[in-house]
Amino acid sequence: MTDSHKDLHKGSHHYDCKGSSNIKSCQNHSVTPSVSIGKIFTKVPVVLAELDLQININETITFPEPVLEIKDIKKRVILTQCRLLLPTHKLFVKGFVRKNIQYASPCHEIEHSTHQSVASDLHSYTVDIPFDCVTEIKDFLSMPVMPKLNDRQEFDFAVSKSLPSGYPEKDQLLSSDLSQFHQESSQFYNELAYCELVSSKIIEWDEALDRLPLHGPASFYEGCFTKLEEKMVLDIRLKVLQDQQIRVASTTNDPC
């Protein structure tokens, strides 16, 4: 054993990490919650509809460098808008598919290509593929509470005034007072419907558009490209909800 190994072995005691645990077991018991008895009004999310949407996407992706082959693609569906436009039944959906593409790119700095080998680096490229669509909800599980309209009304008071010279003395000006303004207005703060993303499924087909053989000595089978056309079928399952007041009945708070 060399001196450096002896010193490392001697000094290893200073770096020992000894773990200890003070976590002890604790007991628990079930508690029956107290509930209000009778017919209770509450405000909860109500499912208006559950939908399966299918969106077709055709997009061209341009890479920043030549691509030898695609290694892997990871996808994530992100919604940026899901809005039920009341009092219509139209649902507006907007978002994008985040794609992280892992690919091999030829690298001559590692080794020049030969008829039997091609050296490459592994890189990744992230791109957002947008989509948007409008669909109509035809069958509601529960009907939405339609928005109440704001209202604004003006009213006036009658006034009578003497007329200036040139008019009969018995006549008077009968009208409303232009120096006053009276109004009654009401505003409602309606509950906005919202969405939850339940699941998504993507079927895609990616195909190179400008694949060319590699420069210099290389196998006839090898080539690289920079443009990729993808055809994608996106299936999305959504829940459309709205906070509503409902009445529930409770007859007892005894244990079940």
Coordinates of N, CA and C in Angstrom, one line a residue:
M1 N 0.9 -1.2 0.0 CA 0.0 0.0 0.0 C 0.9 1.2 0.0
T2 N 0.6 2.2 -0.9 CA 1.4 3.4 -1.0 C 1.1 4.3 0.1
D3 N 2.0 5.4 0.3 CA 1.8 6.3 1.4 C 0.5 7.1 1.2
S4 N 0.2 7.4 -0.1 CA -1.0 8.2 -0.3 C -2.2 7.4 0.0
H5 N -2.2 6.1 -0.2 CA -3.3 5.2 0.1 C -3.4 5.1 1.6
K6 N -2.2 5.0 2.3 CA -2.3 4.9 3.8 C -2.9 6.2 4.4
D7 N -2.4 7.4 3.8 CA -3.0 8.6 4.4 C -4.5 8.7 4.2
L8 N -4.9 8.3 3.0 CA -6.3 8.3 2.7 C -7.1 7.4 3.6
H9 N -6.5 6.2 3.9 CA -7.1 5.3 4.7 C -7.2 5.8 6.2
K10 N -6.1 6.5 6.6 CA -6.1 7.0 8.0 C -7.1 8.1 8.1
G11 N -7.2 9.0 7.1 CA -8.1 10.1 7.2 C -9.5 9.8 6.9
S12 N -9.8 8.6 6.5 CA -11.2 8.3 6.1 C -12.1 8.3 7.3
H13 N -11.6 8.2 8.6 CA -12.4 8.2 9.7 C -13.0 9.6 9.9
H14 N -12.4 10.6 9.4 CA -12.9 12.0 9.6 C -14.1 12.2 8.7
Y15 N -14.3 11.4 7.7 CA -15.4 11.6 6.8 C -16.5 10.5 6.9
D16 N -16.5 9.7 7.9 CA -17.6 8.7 8.1 C -18.9 9.5 8.5
C17 N -19.9 9.1 7.8 CA -21.2 9.6 8.1 C -22.1 8.6 8.7
K18 N -22.4 8.7 10.0 CA -23.2 7.8 10.7 C -24.6 8.4 10.9
G19 N -25.6 7.7 10.3 CA -27.0 8.1 10.4 C -27.6 7.6 11.6
S20 N -28.6 8.4 12.2 CA -29.3 8.0 13.3 C -30.8 8.4 13.1
S21 N -31.7 7.7 13.6 CA -33.1 8.0 13.5 C -33.8 8.1 14.8
N22 N -34.5 9.2 15.0 CA -35.3 9.4 16.2 C -36.8 9.3 16.0
I23 N -37.2 8.8 14.8 CA -38.6 8.7 14.5 C -39.2 7.5 15.2
K24 N -40.2 7.8 16.0 CA -40.9 6.7 16.8 C -42.3 6.5 16.3
S25 N -42.8 5.4 16.5 CA -44.1 5.1 16.1 C -45.2 5.8 17.0
C26 N -46.2 6.3 16.3 CA -47.3 7.0 17.0 C -48.6 6.3 16.6
Q27 N -49.5 6.3 17.6 CA -50.8 5.7 17.4 C -51.8 6.7 16.9
N28 N -52.9 6.1 16.2 CA -54.0 6.9 15.7 C -55.3 6.2 15.9
H29 N -56.3 7.0 15.9 CA -57.7 6.4 15.9 C -58.6 7.2 15.1
S30 N -59.6 6.6 14.5 CA -60.5 7.2 13.6 C -61.5 8.1 14.4
V31 N -61.8 9.3 13.9 CA -62.7 10.2 14.5 C -63.9 10.4 13.6
T32 N -65.1 10.3 14.1 CA -66.3 10.6 13.3 C -66.6 12.1 13.3
P33 N -66.6 12.7 12.1 CA -66.8 14.1 12.1 C -68.2 14.5 12.4
S34 N -68.4 15.7 13.0 CA -69.7 16.2 13.3 C -70.2 16.9 12.0
V35 N -71.5 16.6 11.7 CA -72.1 17.1 10.5 C -73.4 17.8 10.8
S36 N -73.8 18.8 10.0 CA -75.1 19.5 10.2 C -76.2 18.6 9.7
I37 N -77.3 18.6 10.4 CA -78.4 17.7 10.1 C -79.4 18.5 9.3
G38 N -80.0 17.9 8.3 CA -81.1 18.5 7.6 C -80.7 18.8 6.2
K39 N -81.4 19.7 5.5 CA -81.2 20.0 4.1 C -80.2 21.2 4.1
I40 N -79.0 21.0 3.6 CA -77.9 21.9 3.7 C -77.6 22.5 2.3
F41 N -77.4 23.8 2.1 CA -77.0 24.4 0.9 C -75.5 24.5 0.9
T42 N -74.9 24.1 -0.2 CA -73.4 24.2 -0.3 C -73.1 24.6 -1.7
K43 N -71.8 25.0 -1.9 CA -71.3 25.4 -3.2 C -70.1 24.6 -3.5
V44 N -70.3 23.8 -4.6 CA -69.3 22.8 -5.0 C -69.1 22.8 -6.5
P45 N -67.9 22.3 -7.0 CA -67.8 22.2 -8.5 C -68.8 21.1 -9.0
V46 N -69.5 21.5 -10.0 CA -70.4 20.6 -10.7 C -69.9 20.2 -12.1
V47 N -69.9 19.0 -12.4 CA -69.4 18.6 -13.8 C -70.5 18.8 -14.8
L48 N -70.2 19.7 -15.7 CA -71.2 20.1 -16.8 C -71.1 19.1 -17.9
A49 N -69.9 18.7 -18.3 CA -69.7 17.7 -19.4 C -68.3 17.1 -19.3
E50 N -68.2 15.9 -19.9 CA -66.9 15.3 -20.0 C -66.8 14.9 -21.5
L51 N -65.7 15.4 -22.1 CA -65.6 15.4 -23.6 C -64.3 14.7 -24.0
D52 N -64.4 14.0 -25.2 CA -63.2 13.5 -25.9 C -63.1 14.4 -27.2
L53 N -62.0 15.1 -27.2 CA -61.7 15.9 -28.4 C -60.6 15.3 -29.2
Q54 N -60.7 15.4 -30.6 CA -59.6 14.9 -31.4 C -59.2 16.0 -32.3
I55 N -57.9 16.3 -32.3 CA -57.3 17.5 -33.0 C -56.2 16.9 -33.9
N56 N -56.3 17.3 -35.2 CA -55.3 16.9 -36.2 C -54.3 18.1 -36.4
I57 N -53.0 17.7 -36.4 CA -51.9 18.7 -36.5 C -51.0 18.3 -37.6
N58 N -50.6 19.2 -38.4 CA -49.6 19.0 -39.4 C -48.6 20.1 -39.3
E59 N -47.3 19.8 -39.0 CA -46.3 20.8 -38.7 C -45.0 20.4 -39.2
T60 N -44.1 21.4 -39.6 CA -42.8 21.1 -40.1 C -41.8 21.7 -39.1
I61 N -40.8 20.8 -38.6 CA -39.8 21.2 -37.6 C -38.5 21.4 -38.3
T62 N -37.8 22.5 -38.1 CA -36.5 22.7 -38.7 C -35.5 22.7 -37.6
F63 N -34.5 21.8 -37.7 CA -33.5 21.6 -36.7 C -32.3 22.6 -36.9
P64 N -31.6 22.9 -35.8 CA -30.5 23.9 -36.0 C -29.2 23.3 -36.6
E65 N -29.2 22.0 -36.8 CA -28.0 21.3 -37.3 C -28.5 20.0 -38.0
P66 N -27.6 19.4 -38.8 CA -27.9 18.1 -39.4 C -28.3 17.0 -38.4
V67 N -29.2 16.2 -38.7 CA -29.7 15.1 -37.9 C -29.4 13.8 -38.6
L68 N -28.7 12.9 -37.9 CA -28.4 11.6 -38.5 C -29.6 10.7 -38.2
E69 N -30.1 10.7 -37.0 CA -31.3 9.9 -36.7 C -32.0 10.4 -35.4
I70 N -33.3 10.1 -35.3 CA -34.0 10.4 -34.1 C -33.9 9.3 -33.1
K71 N -33.5 9.7 -31.9 CA -33.3 8.7 -30.8 C -34.6 8.5 -30.0
D72 N -35.2 9.6 -29.6 CA -36.4 9.5 -28.7 C -37.1 10.8 -28.8
I73 N -38.4 10.8 -28.6 CA -39.2 12.0 -28.5 C -40.1 11.9 -27.3
K74 N -40.0 12.9 -26.4 CA -40.9 13.0 -25.3 C -41.9 14.1 -25.5
K75 N -43.1 13.8 -25.2 CA -44.2 14.8 -25.4 C -45.0 15.1 -24.2
R76 N -45.5 16.3 -24.1 CA -46.3 16.8 -23.0 C -47.4 17.7 -23.6
V77 N -48.7 17.5 -23.3 CA -49.7 18.3 -23.7 C -50.0 19.4 -22.7
I78 N -50.1 20.6 -23.1 CA -50.3 21.8 -22.2 C -51.4 22.6 -22.8
L79 N -52.4 22.9 -22.0 CA -53.5 23.7 -22.4 C -53.3 25.1 -21.8
T80 N -53.5 26.1 -22.7 CA -53.4 27.5 -22.3 C -54.8 28.2 -22.2
Q81 N -55.8 27.6 -22.8 CA -57.1 28.1 -22.7 C -58.1 27.0 -22.9
C82 N -59.2 27.0 -22.1 CA -60.3 26.1 -22.2 C -61.5 26.9 -21.7
R83 N -62.3 27.5 -22.6 CA -63.3 28.4 -22.2 C -64.6 28.1 -22.8
L84 N -65.6 27.9 -21.9 CA -67.0 27.7 -22.4 C -67.7 29.1 -22.5
L85 N -68.0 29.4 -23.7 CA -68.6 30.7 -24.0 C -70.1 30.8 -23.7
L86 N -70.5 31.0 -22.5 CA -71.9 31.1 -22.2 C -72.4 32.5 -22.6
P87 N -73.7 32.6 -23.0 CA -74.7 31.6 -23.0 C -74.7 30.6 -24.1
T88 N -73.8 30.7 -25.0 CA -73.7 29.6 -26.1 C -73.1 28.4 -25.5
H89 N -73.1 27.3 -26.3 CA -72.5 26.0 -25.9 C -71.2 25.8 -26.5
K90 N -70.5 26.8 -27.0 CA -69.2 26.6 -27.7 C -68.1 26.6 -26.7
L91 N -67.2 25.6 -26.9 CA -66.0 25.5 -26.0 C -64.8 25.7 -26.9
F92 N -64.0 26.7 -26.4 CA -62.8 27.1 -27.1 C -61.6 26.5 -26.4
V93 N -60.8 25.8 -27.2 CA -59.6 25.1 -26.6 C -58.4 25.5 -27.3
K94 N -57.3 25.8 -26.6 CA -56.1 26.3 -27.2 C -54.9 25.7 -26.3
G95 N -53.8 25.4 -26.9 CA -52.7 24.9 -26.2 C -51.5 24.6 -27.1
F96 N -50.6 23.7 -26.7 CA -49.5 23.3 -27.5 C -49.0 21.9 -27.0
V97 N -48.3 21.2 -27.8 CA -47.6 20.0 -27.5 C -46.1 20.3 -27.4
R98 N -45.6 20.2 -26.2 CA -44.2 20.4 -25.9 C -43.4 19.1 -26.3
K99 N -42.6 19.2 -27.3 CA -41.8 18.0 -27.8 C -40.3 18.2 -27.5
N100 N -39.8 17.3 -26.8 CA -38.3 17.2 -26.6 C -37.8 16.1 -27.5
I101 N -37.0 16.4 -28.5 CA -36.5 15.5 -29.5 C -35.0 15.2 -29.2
Q102 N -34.7 14.0 -28.9 CA -33.3 13.6 -28.8 C -32.8 13.0 -30.1
Y103 N -31.7 13.5 -30.6 CA -31.2 13.0 -31.9 C -29.7 12.9 -31.9
A104 N -29.2 12.2 -32.9 CA -27.8 12.1 -33.1 C -27.4 13.0 -34.3
S105 N -26.3 13.8 -34.1 CA -25.8 14.7 -35.2 C -24.4 14.3 -35.5
P106 N -24.1 14.1 -36.8 CA -22.7 13.8 -37.2 C -21.7 14.7 -36.6
C107 N -20.6 14.2 -36.1 CA -19.5 15.0 -35.5 C -18.2 14.5 -36.1
H108 N -17.6 15.2 -37.0 CA -16.3 14.8 -37.6 C -15.2 15.1 -36.6
E109 N -15.4 15.9 -35.5 CA -14.3 16.2 -34.6 C -14.0 14.9 -33.8
I110 N -15.0 14.0 -33.6 CA -14.7 12.8 -32.9 C -13.9 11.8 -33.8
E111 N -14.5 11.7 -35.0 CA -13.8 10.8 -36.0 C -14.5 11.0 -37.3
H112 N -13.7 11.0 -38.4 CA -14.2 11.1 -39.7 C -15.0 9.8 -40.1
S113 N -16.0 10.0 -40.9 CA -16.8 8.9 -41.3 C -16.1 8.0 -42.2
T114 N -16.4 6.7 -42.1 CA -15.8 5.7 -43.0 C -17.0 4.9 -43.7
H115 N -16.6 4.0 -44.5 CA -17.7 3.2 -45.1 C -18.3 2.2 -44.1
Q116 N -17.7 2.1 -42.9 CA -18.3 1.2 -41.9 C -18.7 1.9 -40.6
S117 N -18.4 3.2 -40.4 CA -18.8 3.9 -39.2 C -19.0 5.3 -39.4
V118 N -19.9 5.9 -38.5 CA -20.2 7.3 -38.4 C -20.2 7.7 -37.0
A119 N -19.4 8.7 -36.7 CA -19.3 9.2 -35.3 C -20.4 10.4 -35.2
S120 N -21.0 10.4 -34.0 CA -22.1 11.4 -33.8 C -22.2 11.8 -32.4
D121 N -22.8 13.0 -32.1 CA -23.1 13.5 -30.8 C -24.6 13.4 -30.6
L122 N -24.9 13.2 -29.3 CA -26.3 13.2 -28.9 C -26.7 14.6 -28.4
H123 N -27.8 15.1 -29.1 CA -28.3 16.4 -28.7 C -29.8 16.3 -28.5
S124 N -30.4 17.4 -28.0 CA -31.8 17.5 -27.9 C -32.3 18.8 -28.4
Y125 N -33.6 18.8 -28.8 CA -34.2 20.1 -29.4 C -35.6 20.1 -28.9
T126 N -36.0 21.2 -28.2 CA -37.4 21.3 -27.7 C -38.2 22.3 -28.5
V127 N -39.4 21.9 -28.9 CA -40.2 22.8 -29.7 C -41.6 22.6 -29.3
D128 N -42.4 23.8 -29.4 CA -43.8 23.8 -29.0 C -44.6 23.8 -30.3
I129 N -45.5 22.8 -30.4 CA -46.4 22.7 -31.5 C -47.8 23.2 -31.1
P130 N -48.3 24.3 -31.6 CA -49.5 24.9 -31.1 C -50.7 24.2 -31.8
F131 N -51.9 24.3 -31.1 CA -53.1 23.8 -31.6 C -54.2 24.7 -31.0
D132 N -55.4 24.7 -31.7 CA -56.6 25.4 -31.2 C -57.8 24.9 -32.0
C133 N -58.9 24.8 -31.3 CA -60.1 24.3 -32.0 C -61.3 24.9 -31.2
V134 N -62.5 24.8 -31.8 CA -63.8 25.1 -31.2 C -64.7 24.0 -31.4
T135 N -65.4 23.6 -30.3 CA -66.3 22.5 -30.4 C -67.6 22.9 -29.6
E136 N -68.7 22.2 -29.9 CA -70.0 22.5 -29.3 C -70.4 21.4 -28.4
I137 N -70.8 21.7 -27.2 CA -71.2 20.7 -26.2 C -72.7 20.5 -26.5
K138 N -73.1 19.3 -26.9 CA -74.5 19.0 -27.2 C -75.2 18.4 -26.1
D139 N -74.5 17.6 -25.3 CA -75.1 16.8 -24.2 C -74.5 17.2 -22.9
F140 N -75.2 18.0 -22.1 CA -74.7 18.4 -20.8 C -75.1 17.3 -19.7
L141 N -74.1 17.0 -18.9 CA -74.4 16.1 -17.7 C -75.3 16.9 -16.7
S142 N -74.9 18.2 -16.5 CA -75.6 19.1 -15.7 C -75.6 20.4 -16.5
M143 N -76.8 21.1 -16.5 CA -76.8 22.4 -17.2 C -76.1 23.5 -16.5
P144 N -75.4 24.3 -17.2 CA -74.7 25.4 -16.6 C -75.6 26.5 -16.1
V145 N -75.2 27.2 -15.1 CA -76.0 28.4 -14.7 C -75.6 29.5 -15.6
M146 N -76.6 30.0 -16.3 CA -76.3 31.0 -17.3 C -76.0 32.4 -16.6
P147 N -75.2 33.2 -17.2 CA -74.9 34.5 -16.6 C -76.0 35.4 -16.6
K148 N -76.2 36.1 -15.5 CA -77.2 37.2 -15.4 C -76.6 38.5 -16.0
L149 N -77.4 39.2 -16.7 CA -76.9 40.4 -17.4 C -76.9 41.6 -16.5
N150 N -75.9 42.4 -16.6 CA -75.8 43.7 -15.9 C -76.9 44.6 -16.5
D151 N -77.4 45.5 -15.6 CA -78.4 46.4 -16.1 C -78.1 47.9 -15.6
R152 N -78.5 48.8 -16.4 CA -78.3 50.2 -16.1 C -79.4 51.0 -16.7
Q153 N -80.1 51.8 -15.8 CA -81.3 52.6 -16.2 C -81.2 54.0 -15.7
E154 N -81.6 54.9 -16.5 CA -81.6 56.3 -16.0 C -83.1 56.7 -15.7
F155 N -83.2 57.6 -14.8 CA -84.5 58.2 -14.5 C -84.4 59.7 -14.2
D156 N -85.5 60.4 -14.4 CA -85.5 61.8 -14.2 C -86.7 62.3 -13.3
F157 N -86.6 63.5 -12.8 CA -87.7 64.1 -12.1 C -88.2 65.3 -12.8
A158 N -89.5 65.4 -12.7 CA -90.2 66.6 -13.4 C -89.9 67.9 -12.7
V159 N -89.7 68.9 -13.5 CA -89.5 70.3 -12.9 C -90.4 71.2 -13.7
S160 N -90.8 72.3 -13.0 CA -91.5 73.3 -13.7 C -90.9 74.7 -13.4
K161 N -90.7 75.5 -14.4 CA -90.0 76.8 -14.2 C -90.8 77.8 -15.0
S162 N -90.6 79.1 -14.5 CA -91.3 80.2 -15.2 C -90.6 80.4 -16.5
L163 N -91.4 80.9 -17.5 CA -90.8 81.2 -18.8 C -90.3 82.6 -18.9
P164 N -89.4 82.9 -19.7 CA -88.9 84.3 -19.8 C -90.0 85.2 -20.5
S165 N -89.6 86.4 -20.6 CA -90.6 87.4 -21.3 C -90.8 87.0 -22.7
G166 N -92.0 87.2 -23.2 CA -92.4 86.8 -24.5 C -93.3 85.7 -24.5
Y167 N -93.5 85.0 -23.3 CA -94.4 83.9 -23.2 C -95.6 84.4 -22.3
P168 N -96.7 83.8 -22.4 CA -97.9 84.1 -21.5 C -97.5 83.9 -20.1
E169 N -98.0 84.7 -19.2 CA -97.6 84.6 -17.8 C -98.1 83.3 -17.1
K170 N -99.2 82.8 -17.6 CA -99.8 81.6 -17.0 C -99.1 80.4 -17.4
D171 N -98.3 80.4 -18.5 CA -97.6 79.2 -19.0 C -96.3 79.0 -18.2
Q172 N -95.9 77.7 -18.1 CA -94.7 77.4 -17.4 C -93.9 76.3 -18.2
L173 N -92.6 76.3 -18.0 CA -91.7 75.3 -18.7 C -91.8 74.0 -17.9
L174 N -92.3 73.0 -18.5 CA -92.5 71.6 -17.9 C -91.5 70.6 -18.6
S175 N -90.6 70.1 -17.8 CA -89.6 69.2 -18.4 C -88.8 68.5 -17.3
S176 N -87.7 67.9 -17.6 CA -86.8 67.4 -16.6 C -85.6 68.3 -16.4
D177 N -85.0 68.1 -15.3 CA -83.9 69.0 -15.0 C -82.6 68.6 -15.6
L178 N -82.0 69.4 -16.5 CA -80.8 69.0 -17.2 C -79.6 69.1 -16.3
S179 N -79.7 69.7 -15.2 CA -78.5 69.9 -14.3 C -78.4 68.7 -13.3
Q180 N -79.3 67.7 -13.4 CA -79.2 66.5 -12.6 C -79.2 65.2 -13.4
F181 N -78.6 64.2 -12.8 CA -78.5 62.9 -13.5 C -78.7 61.8 -12.5
H182 N -79.7 60.9 -12.8 CA -80.1 59.9 -11.9 C -80.0 58.5 -12.6
Q183 N -79.5 57.5 -11.9 CA -79.2 56.2 -12.5 C -79.3 55.1 -11.5
E184 N -79.9 54.0 -11.9 CA -79.9 52.8 -11.1 C -79.1 51.7 -12.0
S185 N -78.1 51.1 -11.3 CA -77.3 50.1 -12.1 C -77.2 48.9 -11.2
S186 N -77.1 47.7 -11.8 CA -76.9 46.4 -11.1 C -75.8 45.6 -11.9
Q187 N -75.0 44.9 -11.1 CA -73.9 44.1 -11.7 C -73.9 42.8 -11.1
F188 N -73.7 41.7 -11.9 CA -73.7 40.3 -11.3 C -72.3 39.8 -11.6
Y189 N -71.9 39.1 -10.6 CA -70.5 38.4 -10.6 C -70.8 36.9 -10.8
N190 N -70.9 36.5 -12.1 CA -71.3 35.2 -12.4 C -70.1 34.2 -12.2
E191 N -70.4 33.0 -12.0 CA -69.4 31.9 -11.9 C -69.0 31.5 -13.3
L192 N -67.6 31.5 -13.5 CA -67.1 31.2 -14.8 C -66.8 29.7 -14.9
A193 N -67.3 29.0 -16.0 CA -67.0 27.6 -16.2 C -65.5 27.4 -16.5
Y194 N -64.9 26.3 -16.0 CA -63.5 26.0 -16.2 C -63.3 24.5 -16.6
C195 N -62.1 24.2 -16.9 CA -61.8 22.8 -17.4 C -60.8 22.1 -16.6
E196 N -60.8 20.8 -16.6 CA -59.7 20.0 -16.1 C -59.3 19.0 -17.2
L197 N -58.0 18.9 -17.3 CA -57.4 18.0 -18.3 C -57.3 16.6 -17.7
V198 N -58.0 15.6 -18.2 CA -58.1 14.3 -17.7 C -57.0 13.4 -18.3
S199 N -56.9 13.3 -19.6 CA -55.9 12.5 -20.2 C -55.7 12.9 -21.6
S200 N -54.6 12.5 -22.2 CA -54.3 12.8 -23.6 C -53.6 11.6 -24.3
K201 N -53.7 11.5 -25.6 CA -53.1 10.4 -26.3 C -52.7 11.0 -27.7
I202 N -51.5 10.7 -28.1 CA -50.9 11.2 -29.3 C -50.4 10.1 -30.2
I203 N -50.9 10.1 -31.5 CA -50.4 9.2 -32.5 C -49.7 10.1 -33.6
E204 N -48.5 9.9 -33.8 CA -47.7 10.8 -34.7 C -46.9 10.0 -35.8
W205 N -46.7 10.6 -36.8 CA -45.9 10.1 -37.9 C -44.9 11.2 -38.3
D206 N -43.6 11.0 -38.1 CA -42.6 11.9 -38.5 C -41.8 11.4 -39.7
E207 N -41.5 12.3 -40.6 CA -40.8 12.0 -41.8 C -39.9 13.1 -42.3
A208 N -38.6 12.7 -42.6 CA -37.7 13.7 -43.0 C -38.0 14.2 -44.4
L209 N -37.8 15.5 -44.7 CA -38.1 16.1 -46.0 C -36.9 16.3 -46.9
D210 N -35.7 16.5 -46.3 CA -34.6 16.9 -47.1 C -33.4 16.0 -46.8
R211 N -33.6 14.7 -46.6 CA -32.5 13.8 -46.2 C -31.6 13.6 -47.4
L212 N -30.3 13.8 -47.2 CA -29.3 13.6 -48.2 C -28.2 12.7 -47.7
P213 N -27.4 12.1 -48.6 CA -26.3 11.2 -48.2 C -25.2 12.1 -47.5
L214 N -24.5 11.4 -46.6 CA -23.4 12.1 -45.9 C -22.3 12.5 -46.9
H215 N -21.6 13.6 -46.6 CA -20.4 14.0 -47.5 C -19.2 13.1 -47.1
G216 N -18.4 12.8 -48.1 CA -17.2 12.0 -47.9 C -17.5 10.6 -47.8
P217 N -16.6 9.8 -47.4 CA -16.8 8.3 -47.3 C -17.8 8.0 -46.2
A218 N -18.8 7.2 -46.6 CA -19.8 6.8 -45.6 C -20.6 5.7 -46.3
S219 N -21.3 4.9 -45.5 CA -22.2 3.9 -46.1 C -23.3 4.5 -46.9
F220 N -23.7 3.9 -48.0 CA -24.7 4.4 -48.8 C -26.1 4.6 -48.1
Y221 N -26.2 3.9 -47.0 CA -27.4 3.9 -46.2 C -27.5 5.2 -45.4
E222 N -26.4 5.7 -45.0 CA -26.4 6.8 -44.0 C -26.7 8.2 -44.7
G223 N -27.4 9.1 -44.0 CA -27.7 10.4 -44.5 C -28.1 11.3 -43.3
C224 N -28.3 12.5 -43.6 CA -28.8 13.5 -42.6 C -29.8 14.4 -43.2
F225 N -30.5 15.1 -42.3 CA -31.6 16.0 -42.7 C -31.7 17.1 -41.6
T226 N -32.4 18.2 -42.0 CA -32.7 19.3 -41.1 C -34.2 19.6 -40.9
K227 N -35.0 19.1 -41.8 CA -36.4 19.4 -41.8 C -37.2 18.1 -41.6
L228 N -38.2 18.2 -40.7 CA -39.0 17.0 -40.3 C -40.5 17.4 -40.4
E229 N -41.2 16.7 -41.1 CA -42.7 16.9 -41.2 C -43.3 15.9 -40.3
E230 N -44.2 16.4 -39.5 CA -44.9 15.5 -38.6 C -46.4 15.7 -38.7
K231 N -47.1 14.5 -38.7 CA -48.6 14.5 -38.7 C -49.0 13.9 -37.4
M232 N -49.9 14.5 -36.7 CA -50.2 14.2 -35.3 C -51.7 14.2 -35.1
V233 N -52.2 13.1 -34.5 CA -53.6 13.0 -34.1 C -53.6 13.1 -32.6
L234 N -54.2 14.1 -32.0 CA -54.2 14.4 -30.6 C -55.6 14.1 -30.0
D235 N -55.7 13.2 -29.1 CA -56.9 12.9 -28.4 C -56.8 13.5 -27.0
I236 N -57.8 14.3 -26.6 CA -57.8 14.9 -25.3 C -59.1 14.6 -24.6
R237 N -59.1 14.3 -23.3 CA -60.3 14.1 -22.5 C -60.4 15.3 -21.5
L238 N -61.5 16.0 -21.5 CA -61.6 17.2 -20.7 C -62.9 17.0 -19.8
K239 N -62.8 17.7 -18.7 CA -64.0 17.9 -17.8 C -64.3 19.4 -17.8
V240 N -65.5 19.7 -18.0 CA -65.9 21.1 -17.9 C -66.8 21.2 -16.6
L241 N -66.4 22.2 -15.8 CA -67.0 22.3 -14.5 C -67.4 23.8 -14.2
Q242 N -68.3 23.9 -13.2 CA -68.7 25.2 -12.8 C -69.1 25.1 -11.3
D243 N -68.7 26.1 -10.6 CA -69.1 26.1 -9.2 C -70.6 26.5 -9.1
Q244 N -71.4 25.7 -8.4 CA -72.8 25.9 -8.3 C -73.3 25.6 -6.9
Q245 N -74.4 26.2 -6.5 CA -75.0 26.0 -5.2 C -76.0 24.8 -5.4
I246 N -75.8 23.8 -4.5 CA -76.7 22.6 -4.5 C -77.2 22.4 -3.1
R247 N -78.2 21.6 -3.0 CA -78.7 21.2 -1.7 C -78.5 19.8 -1.4
V248 N -77.9 19.4 -0.3 CA -77.7 18.1 0.1 C -78.5 17.8 1.4
A249 N -78.8 16.6 1.6 CA -79.6 16.2 2.8 C -78.8 15.3 3.7
S250 N -78.8 15.6 5.0 CA -78.1 14.8 6.0 C -79.1 14.5 7.1
T251 N -79.2 13.2 7.4 CA -80.2 12.7 8.3 C -79.6 12.4 9.7
T252 N -78.3 12.1 9.7 CA -77.7 11.6 10.9 C -76.2 11.9 10.9
N253 N -75.6 12.0 12.0 CA -74.2 12.1 12.1 C -73.6 11.0 12.9
D254 N -74.4 9.9 13.0 CA -73.9 8.7 13.6 C -72.8 8.0 12.8
P255 N -72.0 7.2 13.4 CA -71.0 6.5 12.5 C -71.6 5.6 11.5
C256 N -71.0 5.5 10.4 CA -71.5 4.7 9.3 C -71.6 3.2 9.6

